[in-house]
GROMACS .gro file of C-alpha atoms in nm:
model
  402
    1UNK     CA    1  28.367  -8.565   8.368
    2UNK     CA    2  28.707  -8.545   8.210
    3UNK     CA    3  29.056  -8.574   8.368
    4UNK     CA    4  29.108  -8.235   8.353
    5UNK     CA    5  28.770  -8.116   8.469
    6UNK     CA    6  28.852  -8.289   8.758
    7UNK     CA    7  28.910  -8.082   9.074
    8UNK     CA    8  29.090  -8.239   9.374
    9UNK     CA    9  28.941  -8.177   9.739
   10UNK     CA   10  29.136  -7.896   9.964
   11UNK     CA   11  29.369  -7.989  10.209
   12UNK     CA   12  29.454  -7.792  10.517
   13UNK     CA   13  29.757  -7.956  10.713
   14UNK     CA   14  29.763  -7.805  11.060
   15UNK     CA   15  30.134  -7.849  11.220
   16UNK     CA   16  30.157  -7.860  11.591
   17UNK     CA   17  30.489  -7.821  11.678
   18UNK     CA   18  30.712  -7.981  11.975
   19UNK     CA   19  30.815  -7.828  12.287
   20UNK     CA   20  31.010  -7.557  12.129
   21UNK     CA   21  30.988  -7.197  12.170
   22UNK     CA   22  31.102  -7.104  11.812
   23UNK     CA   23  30.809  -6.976  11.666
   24UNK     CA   24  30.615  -6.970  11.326
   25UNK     CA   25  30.893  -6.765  11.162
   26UNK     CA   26  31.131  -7.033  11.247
   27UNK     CA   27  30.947  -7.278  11.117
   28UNK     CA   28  30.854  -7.105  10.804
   29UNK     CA   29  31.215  -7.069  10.718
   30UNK     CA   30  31.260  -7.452  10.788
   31UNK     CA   31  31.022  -7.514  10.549
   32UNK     CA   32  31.142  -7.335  10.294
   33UNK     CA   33  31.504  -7.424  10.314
   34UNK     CA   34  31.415  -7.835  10.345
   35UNK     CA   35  31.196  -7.801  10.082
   36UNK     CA   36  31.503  -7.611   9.834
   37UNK     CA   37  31.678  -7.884   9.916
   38UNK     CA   38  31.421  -8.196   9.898
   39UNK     CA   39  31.353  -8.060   9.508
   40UNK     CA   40  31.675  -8.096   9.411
   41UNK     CA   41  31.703  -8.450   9.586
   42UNK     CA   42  31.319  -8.506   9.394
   43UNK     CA   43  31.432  -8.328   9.045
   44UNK     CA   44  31.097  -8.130   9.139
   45UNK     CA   45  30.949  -7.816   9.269
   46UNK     CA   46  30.851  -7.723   9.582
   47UNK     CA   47  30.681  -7.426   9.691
   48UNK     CA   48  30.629  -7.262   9.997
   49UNK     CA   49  30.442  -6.908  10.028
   50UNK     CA   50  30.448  -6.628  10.247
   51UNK     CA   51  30.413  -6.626  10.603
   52UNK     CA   52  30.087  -6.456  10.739
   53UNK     CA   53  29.926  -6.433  11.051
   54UNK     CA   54  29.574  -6.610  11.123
   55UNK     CA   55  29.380  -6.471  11.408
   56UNK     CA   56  29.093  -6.691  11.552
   57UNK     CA   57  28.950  -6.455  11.785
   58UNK     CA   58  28.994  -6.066  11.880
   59UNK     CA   59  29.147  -6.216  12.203
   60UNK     CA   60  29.368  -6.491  12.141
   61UNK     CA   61  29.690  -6.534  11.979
   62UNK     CA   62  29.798  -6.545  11.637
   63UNK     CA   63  29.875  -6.907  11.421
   64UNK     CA   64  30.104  -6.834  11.145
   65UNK     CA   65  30.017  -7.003  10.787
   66UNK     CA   66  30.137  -7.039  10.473
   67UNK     CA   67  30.091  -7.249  10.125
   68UNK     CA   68  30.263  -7.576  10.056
   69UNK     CA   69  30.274  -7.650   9.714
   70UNK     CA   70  30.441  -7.936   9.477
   71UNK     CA   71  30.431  -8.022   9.115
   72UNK     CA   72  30.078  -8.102   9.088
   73UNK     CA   73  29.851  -7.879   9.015
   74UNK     CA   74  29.689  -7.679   9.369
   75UNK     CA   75  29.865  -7.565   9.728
   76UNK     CA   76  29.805  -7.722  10.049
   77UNK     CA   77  29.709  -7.484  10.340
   78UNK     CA   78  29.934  -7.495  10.580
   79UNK     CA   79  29.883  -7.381  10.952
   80UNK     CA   80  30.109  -7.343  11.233
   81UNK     CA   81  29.939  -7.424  11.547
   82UNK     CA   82  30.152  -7.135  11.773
   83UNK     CA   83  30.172  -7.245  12.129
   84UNK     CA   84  30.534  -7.088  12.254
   85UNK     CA   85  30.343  -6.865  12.515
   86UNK     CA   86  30.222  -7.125  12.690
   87UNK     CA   87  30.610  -7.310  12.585
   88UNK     CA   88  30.821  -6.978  12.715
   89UNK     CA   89  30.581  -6.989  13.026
   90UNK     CA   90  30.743  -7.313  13.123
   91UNK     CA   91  31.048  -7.266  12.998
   92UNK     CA   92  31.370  -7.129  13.305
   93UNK     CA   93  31.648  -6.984  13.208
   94UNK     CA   94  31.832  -7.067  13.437
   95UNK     CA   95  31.961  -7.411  13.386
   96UNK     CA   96  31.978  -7.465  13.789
   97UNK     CA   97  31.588  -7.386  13.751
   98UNK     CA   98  31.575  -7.731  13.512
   99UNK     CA   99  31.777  -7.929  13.690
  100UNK     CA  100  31.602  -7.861  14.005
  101UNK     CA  101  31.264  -7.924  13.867
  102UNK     CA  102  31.420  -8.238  13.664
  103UNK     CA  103  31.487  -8.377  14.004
  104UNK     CA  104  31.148  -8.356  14.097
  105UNK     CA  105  31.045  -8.506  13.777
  106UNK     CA  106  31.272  -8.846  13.840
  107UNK     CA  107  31.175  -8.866  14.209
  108UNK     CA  108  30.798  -8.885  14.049
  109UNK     CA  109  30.878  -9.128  13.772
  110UNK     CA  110  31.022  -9.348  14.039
  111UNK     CA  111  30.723  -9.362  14.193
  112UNK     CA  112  30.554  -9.531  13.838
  113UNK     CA  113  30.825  -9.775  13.832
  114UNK     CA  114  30.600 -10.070  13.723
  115UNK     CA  115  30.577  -9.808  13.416
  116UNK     CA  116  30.916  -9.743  13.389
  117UNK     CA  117  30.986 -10.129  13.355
  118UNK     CA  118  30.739 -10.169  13.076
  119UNK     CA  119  30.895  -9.865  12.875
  120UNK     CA  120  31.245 -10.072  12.946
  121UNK     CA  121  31.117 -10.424  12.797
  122UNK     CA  122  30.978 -10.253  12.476
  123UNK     CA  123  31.233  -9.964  12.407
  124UNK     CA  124  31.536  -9.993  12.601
  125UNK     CA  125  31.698  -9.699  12.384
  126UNK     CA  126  31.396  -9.423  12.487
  127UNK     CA  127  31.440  -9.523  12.858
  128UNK     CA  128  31.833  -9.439  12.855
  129UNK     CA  129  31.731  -9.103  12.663
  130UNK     CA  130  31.491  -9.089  12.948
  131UNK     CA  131  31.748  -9.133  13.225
  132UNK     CA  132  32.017  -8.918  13.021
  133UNK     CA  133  32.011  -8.610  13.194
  134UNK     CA  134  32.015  -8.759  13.560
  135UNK     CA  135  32.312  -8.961  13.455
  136UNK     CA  136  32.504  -8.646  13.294
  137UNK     CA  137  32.382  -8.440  13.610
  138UNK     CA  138  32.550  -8.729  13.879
  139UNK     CA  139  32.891  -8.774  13.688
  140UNK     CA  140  32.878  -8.340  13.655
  141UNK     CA  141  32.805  -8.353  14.037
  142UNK     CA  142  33.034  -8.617  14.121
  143UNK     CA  143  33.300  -8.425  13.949
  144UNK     CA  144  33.310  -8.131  14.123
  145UNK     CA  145  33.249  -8.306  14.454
  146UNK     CA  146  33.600  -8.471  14.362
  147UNK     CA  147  33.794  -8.173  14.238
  148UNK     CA  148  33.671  -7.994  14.541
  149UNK     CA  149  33.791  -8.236  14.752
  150UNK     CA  150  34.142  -8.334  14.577
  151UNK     CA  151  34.180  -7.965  14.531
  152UNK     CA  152  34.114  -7.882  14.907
  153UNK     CA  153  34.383  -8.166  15.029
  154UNK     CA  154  34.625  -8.068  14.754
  155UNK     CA  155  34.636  -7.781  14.896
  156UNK     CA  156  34.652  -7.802  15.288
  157UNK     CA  157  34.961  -7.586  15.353
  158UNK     CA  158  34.767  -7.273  15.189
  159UNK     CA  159  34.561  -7.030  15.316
  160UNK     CA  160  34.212  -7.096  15.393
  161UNK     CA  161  34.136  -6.853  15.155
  162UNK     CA  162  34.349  -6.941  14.872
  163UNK     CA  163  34.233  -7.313  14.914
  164UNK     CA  164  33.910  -7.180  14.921
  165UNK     CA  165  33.942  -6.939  14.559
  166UNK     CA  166  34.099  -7.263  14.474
  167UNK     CA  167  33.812  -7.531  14.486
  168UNK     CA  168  33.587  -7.230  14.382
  169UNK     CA  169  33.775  -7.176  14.021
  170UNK     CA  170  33.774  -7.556  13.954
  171UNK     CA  171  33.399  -7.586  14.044
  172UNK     CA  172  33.376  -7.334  13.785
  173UNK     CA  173  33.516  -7.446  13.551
  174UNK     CA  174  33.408  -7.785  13.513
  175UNK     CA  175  33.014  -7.625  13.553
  176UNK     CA  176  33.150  -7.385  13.222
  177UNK     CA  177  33.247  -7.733  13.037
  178UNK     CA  178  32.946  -7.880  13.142
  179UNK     CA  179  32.743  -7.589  13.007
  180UNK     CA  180  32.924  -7.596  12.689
  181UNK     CA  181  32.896  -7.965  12.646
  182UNK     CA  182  32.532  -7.955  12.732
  183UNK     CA  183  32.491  -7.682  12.444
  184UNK     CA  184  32.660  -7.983  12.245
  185UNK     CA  185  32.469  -8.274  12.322
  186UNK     CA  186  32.128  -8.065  12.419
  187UNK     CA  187  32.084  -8.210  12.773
  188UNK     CA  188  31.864  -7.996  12.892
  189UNK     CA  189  31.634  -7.968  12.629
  190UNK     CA  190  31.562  -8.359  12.713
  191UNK     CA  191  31.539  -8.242  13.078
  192UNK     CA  192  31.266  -7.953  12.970
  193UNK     CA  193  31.051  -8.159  12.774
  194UNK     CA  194  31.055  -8.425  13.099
  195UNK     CA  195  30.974  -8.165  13.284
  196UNK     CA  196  30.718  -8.036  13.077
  197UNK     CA  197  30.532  -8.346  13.090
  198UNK     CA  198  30.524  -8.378  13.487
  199UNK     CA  199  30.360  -8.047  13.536
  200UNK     CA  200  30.122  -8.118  13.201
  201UNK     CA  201  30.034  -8.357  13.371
  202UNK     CA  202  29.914  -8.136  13.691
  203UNK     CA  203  29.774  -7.913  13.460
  204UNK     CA  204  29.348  -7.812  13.526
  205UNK     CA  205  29.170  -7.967  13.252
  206UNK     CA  206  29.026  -7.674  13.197
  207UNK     CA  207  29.092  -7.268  13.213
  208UNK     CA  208  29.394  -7.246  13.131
  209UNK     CA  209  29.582  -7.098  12.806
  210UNK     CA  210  29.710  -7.384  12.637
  211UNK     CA  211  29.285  -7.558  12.678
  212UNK     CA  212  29.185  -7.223  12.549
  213UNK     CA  213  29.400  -7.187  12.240
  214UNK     CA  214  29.268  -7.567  12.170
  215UNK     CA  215  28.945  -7.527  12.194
  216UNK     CA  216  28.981  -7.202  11.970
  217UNK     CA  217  29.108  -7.397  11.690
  218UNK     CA  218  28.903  -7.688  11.725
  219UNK     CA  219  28.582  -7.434  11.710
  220UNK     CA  220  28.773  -7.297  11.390
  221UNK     CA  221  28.820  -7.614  11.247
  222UNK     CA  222  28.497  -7.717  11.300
  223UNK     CA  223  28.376  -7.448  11.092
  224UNK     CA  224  28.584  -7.533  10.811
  225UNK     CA  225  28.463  -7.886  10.809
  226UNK     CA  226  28.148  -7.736  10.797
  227UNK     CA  227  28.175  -7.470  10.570
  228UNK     CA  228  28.428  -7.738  10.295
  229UNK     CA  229  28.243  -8.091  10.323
  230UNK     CA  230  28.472  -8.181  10.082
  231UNK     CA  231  28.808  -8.108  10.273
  232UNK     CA  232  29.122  -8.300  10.347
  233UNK     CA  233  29.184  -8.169  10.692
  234UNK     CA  234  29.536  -8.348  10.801
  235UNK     CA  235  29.663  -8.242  11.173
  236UNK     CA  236  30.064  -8.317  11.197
  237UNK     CA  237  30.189  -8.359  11.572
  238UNK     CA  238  30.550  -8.339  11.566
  239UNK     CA  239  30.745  -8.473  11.883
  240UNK     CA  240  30.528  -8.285  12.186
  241UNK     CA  241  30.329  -8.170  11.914
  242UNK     CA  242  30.202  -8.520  11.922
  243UNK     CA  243  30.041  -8.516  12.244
  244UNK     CA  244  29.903  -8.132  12.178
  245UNK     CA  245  29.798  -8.332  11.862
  246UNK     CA  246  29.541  -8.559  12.084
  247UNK     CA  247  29.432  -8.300  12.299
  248UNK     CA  248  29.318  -8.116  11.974
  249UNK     CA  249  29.132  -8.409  11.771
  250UNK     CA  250  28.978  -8.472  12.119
  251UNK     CA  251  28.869  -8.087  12.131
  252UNK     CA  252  28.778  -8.142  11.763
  253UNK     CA  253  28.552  -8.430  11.837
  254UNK     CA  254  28.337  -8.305  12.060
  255UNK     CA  255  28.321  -7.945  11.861
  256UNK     CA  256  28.184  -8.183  11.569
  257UNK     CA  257  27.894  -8.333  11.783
  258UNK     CA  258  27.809  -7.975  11.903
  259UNK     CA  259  27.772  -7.876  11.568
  260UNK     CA  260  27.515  -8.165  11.451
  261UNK     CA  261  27.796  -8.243  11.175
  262UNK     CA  262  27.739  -8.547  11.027
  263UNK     CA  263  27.985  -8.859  11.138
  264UNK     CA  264  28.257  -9.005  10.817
  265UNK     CA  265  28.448  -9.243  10.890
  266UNK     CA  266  28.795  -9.116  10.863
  267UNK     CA  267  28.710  -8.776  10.776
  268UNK     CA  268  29.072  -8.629  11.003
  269UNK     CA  269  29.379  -8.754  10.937
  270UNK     CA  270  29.622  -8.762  11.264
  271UNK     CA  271  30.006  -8.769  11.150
  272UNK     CA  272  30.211  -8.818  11.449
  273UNK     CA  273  30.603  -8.773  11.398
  274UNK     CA  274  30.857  -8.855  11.628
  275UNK     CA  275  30.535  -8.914  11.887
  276UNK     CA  276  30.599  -8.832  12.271
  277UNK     CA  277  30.238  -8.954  12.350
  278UNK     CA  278  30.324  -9.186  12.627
  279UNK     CA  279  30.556  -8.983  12.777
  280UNK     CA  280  30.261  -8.765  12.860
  281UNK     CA  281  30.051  -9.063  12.982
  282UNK     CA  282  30.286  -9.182  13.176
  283UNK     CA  283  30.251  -8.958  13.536
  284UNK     CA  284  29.999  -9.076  13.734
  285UNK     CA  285  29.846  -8.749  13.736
  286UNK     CA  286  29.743  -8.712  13.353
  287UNK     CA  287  29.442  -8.915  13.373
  288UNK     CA  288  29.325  -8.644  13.183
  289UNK     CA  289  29.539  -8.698  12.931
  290UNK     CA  290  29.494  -9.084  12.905
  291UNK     CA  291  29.149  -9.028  12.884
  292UNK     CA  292  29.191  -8.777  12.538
  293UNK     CA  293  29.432  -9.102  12.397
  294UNK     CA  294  29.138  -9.327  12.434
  295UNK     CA  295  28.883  -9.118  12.281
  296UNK     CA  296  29.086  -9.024  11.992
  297UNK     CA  297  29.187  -9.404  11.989
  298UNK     CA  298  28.847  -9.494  11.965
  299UNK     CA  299  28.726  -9.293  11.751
  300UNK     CA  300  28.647  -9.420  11.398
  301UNK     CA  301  28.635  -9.059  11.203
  302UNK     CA  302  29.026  -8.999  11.285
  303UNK     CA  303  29.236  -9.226  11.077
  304UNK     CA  304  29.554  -9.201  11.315
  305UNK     CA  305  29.915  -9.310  11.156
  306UNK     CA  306  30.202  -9.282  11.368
  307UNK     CA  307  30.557  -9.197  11.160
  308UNK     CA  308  30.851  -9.269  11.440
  309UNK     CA  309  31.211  -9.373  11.412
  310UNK     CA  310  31.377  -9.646  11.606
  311UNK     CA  311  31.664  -9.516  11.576
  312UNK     CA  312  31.501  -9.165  11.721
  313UNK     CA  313  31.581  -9.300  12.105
  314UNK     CA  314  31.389  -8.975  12.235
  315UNK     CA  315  31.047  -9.056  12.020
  316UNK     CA  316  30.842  -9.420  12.041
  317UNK     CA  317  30.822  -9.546  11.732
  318UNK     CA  318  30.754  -9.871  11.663
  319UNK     CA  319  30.597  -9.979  11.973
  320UNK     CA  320  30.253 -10.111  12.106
  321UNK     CA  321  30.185  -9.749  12.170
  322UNK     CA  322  29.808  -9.800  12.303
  323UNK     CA  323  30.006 -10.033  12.604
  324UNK     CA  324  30.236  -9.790  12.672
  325UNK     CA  325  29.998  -9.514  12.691
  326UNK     CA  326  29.719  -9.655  12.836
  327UNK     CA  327  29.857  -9.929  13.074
  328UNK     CA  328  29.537 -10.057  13.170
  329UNK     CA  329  29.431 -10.095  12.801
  330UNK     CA  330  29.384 -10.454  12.670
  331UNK     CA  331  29.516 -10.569  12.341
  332UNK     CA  332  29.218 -10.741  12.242
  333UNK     CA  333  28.973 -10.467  12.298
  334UNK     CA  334  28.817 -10.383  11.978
  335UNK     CA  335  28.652 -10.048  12.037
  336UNK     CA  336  29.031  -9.909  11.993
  337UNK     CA  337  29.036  -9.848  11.606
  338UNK     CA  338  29.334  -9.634  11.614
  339UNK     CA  339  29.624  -9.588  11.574
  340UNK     CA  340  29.546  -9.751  11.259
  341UNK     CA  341  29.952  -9.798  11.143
  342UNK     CA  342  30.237  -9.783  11.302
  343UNK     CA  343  30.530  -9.679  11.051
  344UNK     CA  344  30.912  -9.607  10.993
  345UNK     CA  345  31.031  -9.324  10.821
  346UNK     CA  346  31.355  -9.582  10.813
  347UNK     CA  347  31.608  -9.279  10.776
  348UNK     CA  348  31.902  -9.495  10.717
  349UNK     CA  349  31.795  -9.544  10.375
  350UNK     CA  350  31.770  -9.176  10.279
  351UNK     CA  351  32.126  -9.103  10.383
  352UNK     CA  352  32.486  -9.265  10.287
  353UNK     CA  353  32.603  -9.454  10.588
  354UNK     CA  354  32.882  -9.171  10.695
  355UNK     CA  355  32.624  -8.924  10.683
  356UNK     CA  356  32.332  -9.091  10.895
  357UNK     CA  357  32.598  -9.181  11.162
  358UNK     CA  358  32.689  -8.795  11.239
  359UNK     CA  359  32.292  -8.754  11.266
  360UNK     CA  360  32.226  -9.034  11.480
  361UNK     CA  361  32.464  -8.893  11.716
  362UNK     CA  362  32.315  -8.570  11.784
  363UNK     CA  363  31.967  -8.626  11.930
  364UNK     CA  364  31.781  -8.324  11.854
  365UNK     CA  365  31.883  -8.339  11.438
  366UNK     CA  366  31.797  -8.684  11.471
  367UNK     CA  367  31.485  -8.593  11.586
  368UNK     CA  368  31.389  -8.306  11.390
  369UNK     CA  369  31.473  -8.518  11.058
  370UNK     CA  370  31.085  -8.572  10.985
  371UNK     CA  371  31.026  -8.252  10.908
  372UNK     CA  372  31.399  -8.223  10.666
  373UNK     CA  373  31.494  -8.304  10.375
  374UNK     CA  374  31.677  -8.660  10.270
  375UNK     CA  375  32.026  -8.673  10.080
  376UNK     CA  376  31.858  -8.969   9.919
  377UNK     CA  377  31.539  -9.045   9.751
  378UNK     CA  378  31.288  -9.307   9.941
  379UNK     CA  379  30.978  -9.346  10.133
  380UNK     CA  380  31.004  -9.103  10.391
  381UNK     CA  381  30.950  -8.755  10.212
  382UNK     CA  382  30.801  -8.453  10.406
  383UNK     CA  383  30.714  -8.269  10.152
  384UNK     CA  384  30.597  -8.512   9.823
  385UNK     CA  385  30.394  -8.655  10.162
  386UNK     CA  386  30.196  -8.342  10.193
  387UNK     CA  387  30.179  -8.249   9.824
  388UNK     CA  388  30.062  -8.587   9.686
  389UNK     CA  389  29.807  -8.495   9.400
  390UNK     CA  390  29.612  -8.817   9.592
  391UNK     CA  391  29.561  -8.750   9.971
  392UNK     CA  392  29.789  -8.784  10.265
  393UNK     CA  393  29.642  -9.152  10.399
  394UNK     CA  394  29.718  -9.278  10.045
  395UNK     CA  395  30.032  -9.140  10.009
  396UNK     CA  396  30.102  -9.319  10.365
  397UNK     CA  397  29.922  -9.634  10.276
  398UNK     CA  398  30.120  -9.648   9.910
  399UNK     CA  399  30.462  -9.590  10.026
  400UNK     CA  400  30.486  -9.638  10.442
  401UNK     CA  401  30.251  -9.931  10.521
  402UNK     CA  402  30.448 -10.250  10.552
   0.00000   0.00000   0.00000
């Protein structure tokens, strides 16, 4: 057979998104901007297609897909795995609402401390994101408790009343400046996605929307596997996504057995970014959870690569991740073939040094760099990543693997 006879094998990247409840549009728009702007940092083309729905059932809800395309010859399918129902469900809008519920969420982290102290040793930076919002919420609090009280002996000739309107308009005011600095620095979105993971972690194994919309895709997938032998299925977990991610190639797994499908080794690529996986371990109430991380962590047809930032202090990259997520786990137990590489995207070489400093100080573009384009070429690249005329793991293996 010739080189030009030659037909490469379909790939169909599913992308489940973080805790966000910015849907498929969104992202679709993302996509195509970064990927505008990656060509001209590539002296390529990129192509991305128009947005459609994709229905799994009569009943459930609707993923969103698209094409990805580069210069080689073929398009990638690419699938949004839509979850913001089950995201807007737990997400208040009242920011009182958070910071209640965050309280809740430290009291019960203090109650893993032996956790908490192992997170500390092996990423110092991801345990101060972790403690962030309690420390902006005591110096808010402490604040106003001060003003209040300078205010009210400031003014003890006045009025009780005035005193009162008094303390009341500087309370205000310094919970406006916190709002608007917490619209700055994205405080509570940290808060949410702690919170998040508490009551995930309470969550029924089974019956409830976000289980249901899994297992829907998994079934689909399944069938695809089935129906392409031949295809490059790549599943892309993206900050929460990541966790969502395991909870899927678990699903996935066991919709394979059902179906009497053949085993191949590595036949799913997992492609965590910015992972959040132990953050989702970590309650003592996801034993669930910690039980999909082993599977999928022992599983020899998932080739698992984890793509996280250092420098992201709200994602763990570069860690013993296993340890962290499954505390009990020993280092020297061989049944645990995954996650076969842990990698860095290192982001300070795609940027000049002025330029990478303004990201690094805002957390959430920091974070959501994996899936943007670079003002430099280098390793890291989204979108030459998912369009490599070879597949994804070499792509990773040729240009990530260290």
């Amino acid at each position: 057979m010739n080189e030009k006879s030659k037909v490469e094998p379909p790939r169909l990247v599913v992308f489940v998104g973080g805790f966000d409840p910015r849907g498929g549009r969104y992202y679709h728009r993302l996509c195509a901007q970064q990927a505008k702007l990656q060509a001209q940092v590539d002296r390529t083309v990129y192509s991305v297609g128009e947005l459609k729905a994709l229905q799994m059932s009569e009943e459930g809800k609707a993923h969103s897909a698209w094409s990805l395309g580069g210069s080689s010859p073929g398009a990638c399918e690419y699938v949004f795995f839509d979850w913001t129902d089950h995201i807007r469900a737990h997400w208040p809008k009242s920011l009182y609402a958070v910071c209640k519920a965050g309280l809740r969420t430290y009291a019960e982290a203090l109650i893993s401390w032996r956790s908490l102290r192992s997170l500390g040793a092996a990423l110092p930076y991801t345990l101060l994101a972790f403690a962030y919002p309690l420390i902006f919420m005591l110096l808010l609090g402490s604040l106003g408790a001060a003003c209040f009280y300078g205010v009210w002996h400031a003014s003890a000739d006045w009025p009780w009343w005035s005193r009162a309107l008094a303390c009341l308009g500087v309370v205000s005011v310094i919970g406006w400046g916190g709002k608007k600095l917490d619209g700055l620095l994205h405080i509570s979105w940290l808060l949410r996605i702690f919170n998040f993971a508490r009551s995930s972690a309470r969550t029924p194994a089974s019956g409830t929307t976000e289980q249901e919309r899994i297992h829907d895709m998994a079934q689909w997938l399944a069938q695809r596997v089935r129906q392409q032998p031949d295809l490059e299925l790549v599943v892309l977990g993206f900050s929460v996504g990541s966790a969502q991610s395991i909870k899927l190639l678990d699903a996935l797994s066991d919709a394979l057995r059902m179906s009497e499908v053949e085993p191949v080794k590595d036949r799913v690529t997992l492609l965590t970014l910015g992972n959040c996986i132990p953050l989702f371990s970590f309650f003592p109430t996801a034993g669930s959870f910690r039980s999909s991380v082993s599977k999928v962590a022992a599983d020899p047809e998932i080739y698992w690569v984890d793509i996280s930032s250092p420098g992201d202090s709200v994602s763990f990259g570069m860690c013993d991740l296993l340890q962290l997520a499954l505390p009990g786990a020993s280092p020297a137990d061989e049944s645990y073939v995954n996650p076969r590489h842990m990698c860095t995207p290192r982001f300070h070489k795609l940027f000049e040094p002025r330029r990478y400093r303004f990201i690094r100080r805002n957390k959430m573009r920091m974070h959501f760099q994996y899936l943007m384009a670079s003002e430099k070429a280098g390793a890291y690249n989204f979108f030459a990543m998912l369009t490599a005329p070879t597949t994804v793991r070499k792509y990773v293996e040729k240009f990530l693997v260290r």
